[in-house]
Amino acid sequence: MGDETTNLPPGFRFFPTDEELVVHFLHRKASMLPCHPDIIPILDLHRFDPWELQGKALAGGNQLYFFQRGGMRTRASANGVWKLVSSDEPVVTGENKTVGIKKTMVFQLGEALSEMKTNWIMHEYHLLESGSSSSRSSSKKSSQKRGNRKNESDEWVLCRVYDASEEGIELSCLDEVFLSLDDLDEVSLPK
């Protein structure tokens, strides 16, 4: 049966690639363009621990999706904090064009000195800044006219959160062949 919350027909599920998240959802949100269907909600990450996102964020399998305002200095909730675990990874299109950045974080329970790592992972997607200096200078001028400079908190980010302990691992054909070999002693190699 189809998912009633996303209005998708039976047999369809929400499982976008990194490129699709940035190009078709995040870019449209940041540009204030309509997105059909408009299914990804806006949440404030500070208000929720990851296990509380179920029912509030869009569920696609065991992954949860939502928009939030970017540029948070700390990504903390009442019971823990999201810690960056890798360097920024570029999001690249099929035409080999970089369209965004993906940050990977893990949720850690507790206070600063006594944090305990959990299996909750978050990918936070950011758009790249405008490539041309003329558009940057014109946007800077327009934001200064408003009396304040554009800061990171004005940016939209798209988040994908999931519990890594529930992730199914897909094996390649070669992995399956090697795992199907029950006893390596029975395999005879040519001499």
Short mmCIF file of C-alpha atoms in Angstrom, two decimals:
data_model
loop_
_atom_site.label_atom_id
_atom_site.label_comp_id
_atom_site.label_asym_id
_atom_site.label_seq_id
_atom_site.Cartn_x
_atom_site.Cartn_y
_atom_site.Cartn_z
CA MET A 1 0.00 0.00 0.00
CA GLY A 2 1.20 3.58 -0.68
CA ASP A 3 2.30 5.89 2.09
CA GLU A 4 -0.63 8.16 3.01
CA THR A 5 1.65 10.92 4.39
CA THR A 6 3.43 11.44 1.07
CA ASN A 7 0.54 10.80 -1.34
CA LEU A 8 2.69 8.38 -3.31
CA PRO A 9 0.96 5.62 -5.26
CA PRO A 10 1.34 2.01 -4.17
CA GLY A 11 4.80 0.60 -4.84
CA PHE A 12 6.56 3.96 -4.67
CA ARG A 13 8.76 4.99 -1.77
CA PHE A 14 10.77 8.07 -0.88
CA PHE A 15 14.43 7.11 -1.26
CA PRO A 16 16.25 10.04 -2.94
CA THR A 17 19.95 10.21 -3.77
CA ASP A 18 22.20 12.94 -2.37
CA GLU A 19 21.99 14.73 -5.74
CA GLU A 20 18.18 14.59 -5.76
CA LEU A 21 17.98 15.92 -2.20
CA VAL A 22 20.15 18.93 -3.06
CA VAL A 23 18.92 19.71 -6.59
CA HIS A 24 15.20 18.87 -6.39
CA PHE A 25 14.40 19.67 -2.76
CA LEU A 26 16.99 21.89 -1.03
CA HIS A 27 17.64 24.17 -4.01
CA ARG A 28 13.91 24.68 -4.56
CA LYS A 29 13.33 25.40 -0.86
CA ALA A 30 16.20 27.91 -0.68
CA SER A 31 15.05 29.60 -3.90
CA MET A 32 11.44 29.75 -2.61
CA LEU A 33 10.26 27.74 -5.62
CA PRO A 34 7.30 25.39 -5.31
CA CYS A 35 8.13 21.74 -4.76
CA HIS A 36 5.54 19.18 -5.82
CA PRO A 37 4.78 17.28 -3.76
CA ASP A 38 5.73 19.48 -0.79
CA ILE A 39 6.30 16.60 1.60
CA ILE A 40 9.42 17.43 3.63
CA PRO A 41 8.54 19.31 6.84
CA ILE A 42 10.47 22.09 8.59
CA LEU A 43 11.71 21.15 12.09
CA ASP A 44 13.89 22.72 14.74
CA LEU A 45 16.55 20.11 15.55
CA HIS A 46 17.19 21.67 18.99
CA ARG A 47 13.74 20.60 20.14
CA PHE A 48 14.09 16.87 19.43
CA ASP A 49 16.33 13.94 20.18
CA PRO A 50 16.72 11.73 17.08
CA TRP A 51 14.36 9.01 18.33
CA GLU A 52 11.64 11.68 18.75
CA LEU A 53 11.68 12.62 15.04
CA GLN A 54 9.49 9.66 14.02
CA GLY A 55 6.05 11.01 13.13
CA LYS A 56 7.36 14.58 12.82
CA ALA A 57 9.84 14.20 9.94
CA LEU A 58 9.14 12.57 6.56
CA ALA A 59 9.90 8.86 6.80
CA GLY A 60 11.45 7.09 3.84
CA GLY A 61 12.09 3.55 5.03
CA ASN A 62 14.09 3.91 8.25
CA GLN A 63 15.41 7.33 7.19
CA LEU A 64 13.86 10.60 8.35
CA TYR A 65 14.00 13.81 6.30
CA PHE A 66 13.37 17.43 7.28
CA PHE A 67 14.40 21.00 6.53
CA GLN A 68 15.83 23.38 9.08
CA ARG A 69 17.53 26.73 9.16
CA GLY A 70 21.27 26.17 8.78
CA GLY A 71 24.34 27.58 10.38
CA MET A 72 23.76 26.40 13.92
CA ARG A 73 26.91 26.77 15.97
CA THR A 74 25.94 23.80 18.11
CA ARG A 75 23.54 21.04 17.22
CA ALA A 76 22.34 20.15 20.70
CA SER A 77 19.10 18.78 22.07
CA ALA A 78 17.99 18.26 25.66
CA ASN A 79 19.85 14.93 25.96
CA GLY A 80 22.88 15.21 23.69
CA VAL A 81 24.67 16.80 20.79
CA TRP A 82 25.35 16.06 17.11
CA LYS A 83 29.13 15.85 16.54
CA LEU A 84 30.79 16.17 13.15
CA VAL A 85 32.55 12.89 12.29
CA SER A 86 34.02 13.53 8.85
CA SER A 87 35.14 16.34 6.60
CA ASP A 88 32.64 17.93 4.23
CA GLU A 89 31.84 15.70 1.26
CA PRO A 90 30.87 17.30 -2.06
CA VAL A 91 27.51 16.39 -3.60
CA VAL A 92 28.16 15.91 -7.31
CA THR A 93 25.68 15.57 -10.18
CA GLY A 94 25.89 12.99 -12.96
CA GLU A 95 27.48 15.71 -15.10
CA ASN A 96 30.31 15.96 -12.53
CA LYS A 97 29.15 19.37 -11.25
CA THR A 98 29.38 20.04 -7.51
CA VAL A 99 25.99 21.32 -6.29
CA GLY A 100 26.26 21.02 -2.53
CA ILE A 101 28.04 19.75 0.54
CA LYS A 102 27.15 16.87 2.87
CA LYS A 103 28.22 16.92 6.51
CA THR A 104 28.06 13.65 8.48
CA MET A 105 27.36 13.72 12.22
CA VAL A 106 26.74 11.23 14.99
CA PHE A 107 24.47 11.84 17.99
CA GLN A 108 26.20 11.63 21.37
CA LEU A 109 24.30 11.37 24.62
CA GLY A 110 25.26 13.33 27.70
CA GLU A 111 27.14 16.48 28.56
CA ALA A 112 30.39 17.72 27.05
CA LEU A 113 32.79 15.69 29.21
CA SER A 114 30.78 12.49 29.48
CA GLU A 115 29.36 11.96 26.01
CA MET A 116 28.41 8.48 24.81
CA LYS A 117 28.31 7.80 21.06
CA THR A 118 25.02 6.42 19.69
CA ASN A 119 24.08 4.74 16.39
CA TRP A 120 22.11 7.79 15.21
CA ILE A 121 23.64 9.35 12.09
CA MET A 122 22.70 12.62 10.40
CA HIS A 123 23.64 13.83 6.94
CA GLU A 124 23.21 17.58 6.69
CA TYR A 125 23.02 18.93 3.12
CA HIS A 126 24.07 22.50 2.27
CA LEU A 127 23.94 24.39 -1.02
CA LEU A 128 27.12 25.88 -2.40
CA GLU A 129 27.41 29.65 -2.30
CA SER A 130 26.84 31.50 -5.56
CA GLY A 131 29.76 31.02 -7.91
CA SER A 132 29.95 34.48 -9.46
CA SER A 133 31.46 37.40 -7.59
CA SER A 134 28.94 39.84 -9.10
CA SER A 135 25.98 37.93 -7.70
CA ARG A 136 27.74 37.64 -4.34
CA SER A 137 28.40 41.38 -4.20
CA SER A 138 24.83 42.23 -5.25
CA SER A 139 23.36 39.91 -2.62
CA LYS A 140 25.71 41.38 -0.01
CA LYS A 141 24.60 44.91 -0.97
CA SER A 142 20.93 43.97 -0.78
CA SER A 143 21.36 42.34 2.62
CA GLN A 144 23.27 45.39 3.90
CA LYS A 145 20.38 47.58 2.70
CA ARG A 146 18.10 45.57 4.97
CA GLY A 147 20.36 46.55 7.86
CA ASN A 148 21.94 43.17 8.46
CA ARG A 149 24.32 40.93 6.66
CA LYS A 150 23.17 37.54 5.48
CA ASN A 151 24.52 34.98 7.89
CA GLU A 152 24.48 31.20 7.93
CA SER A 153 21.32 31.09 10.01
CA ASP A 154 19.40 32.46 7.00
CA GLU A 155 20.33 29.37 4.94
CA TRP A 156 18.20 26.27 4.58
CA VAL A 157 19.68 22.83 5.12
CA LEU A 158 18.12 19.45 4.50
CA CYS A 159 18.75 16.66 7.02
CA ARG A 160 18.60 12.89 6.67
CA VAL A 161 18.63 11.07 10.04
CA TYR A 162 18.73 7.33 10.61
CA ASP A 163 19.64 4.70 13.18
CA ALA A 164 22.71 2.91 11.76
CA SER A 165 21.99 -0.19 13.85
CA GLU A 166 18.84 -0.71 11.73
CA GLU A 167 20.60 -0.22 8.39
CA GLY A 168 20.54 -3.27 6.18
CA ILE A 169 23.85 -3.95 4.46
CA GLU A 170 23.58 -4.77 0.79
CA LEU A 171 26.26 -7.11 -0.51
CA SER A 172 27.82 -7.05 -3.93
CA CYS A 173 27.75 -10.18 -6.11
CA LEU A 174 31.40 -10.91 -5.25
CA ASP A 175 30.72 -10.55 -1.51
CA GLU A 176 27.88 -13.04 -1.80
CA VAL A 177 30.10 -15.52 -3.66
CA PHE A 178 32.84 -15.28 -1.05
CA LEU A 179 30.39 -15.60 1.82
CA SER A 180 28.78 -18.63 0.17
CA LEU A 181 32.04 -20.52 0.42
CA ASP A 182 31.39 -22.41 3.64
CA ASP A 183 34.78 -23.98 4.06
CA LEU A 184 37.89 -22.52 2.49
CA ASP A 185 39.69 -25.90 2.93
CA GLU A 186 37.40 -27.39 0.29
CA VAL A 187 38.52 -24.87 -2.30
CA SER A 188 41.47 -26.09 -4.35
CA LEU A 189 43.58 -23.48 -6.07
CA PRO A 190 45.62 -24.30 -9.18
CA LYS A 191 49.34 -24.82 -8.56
#
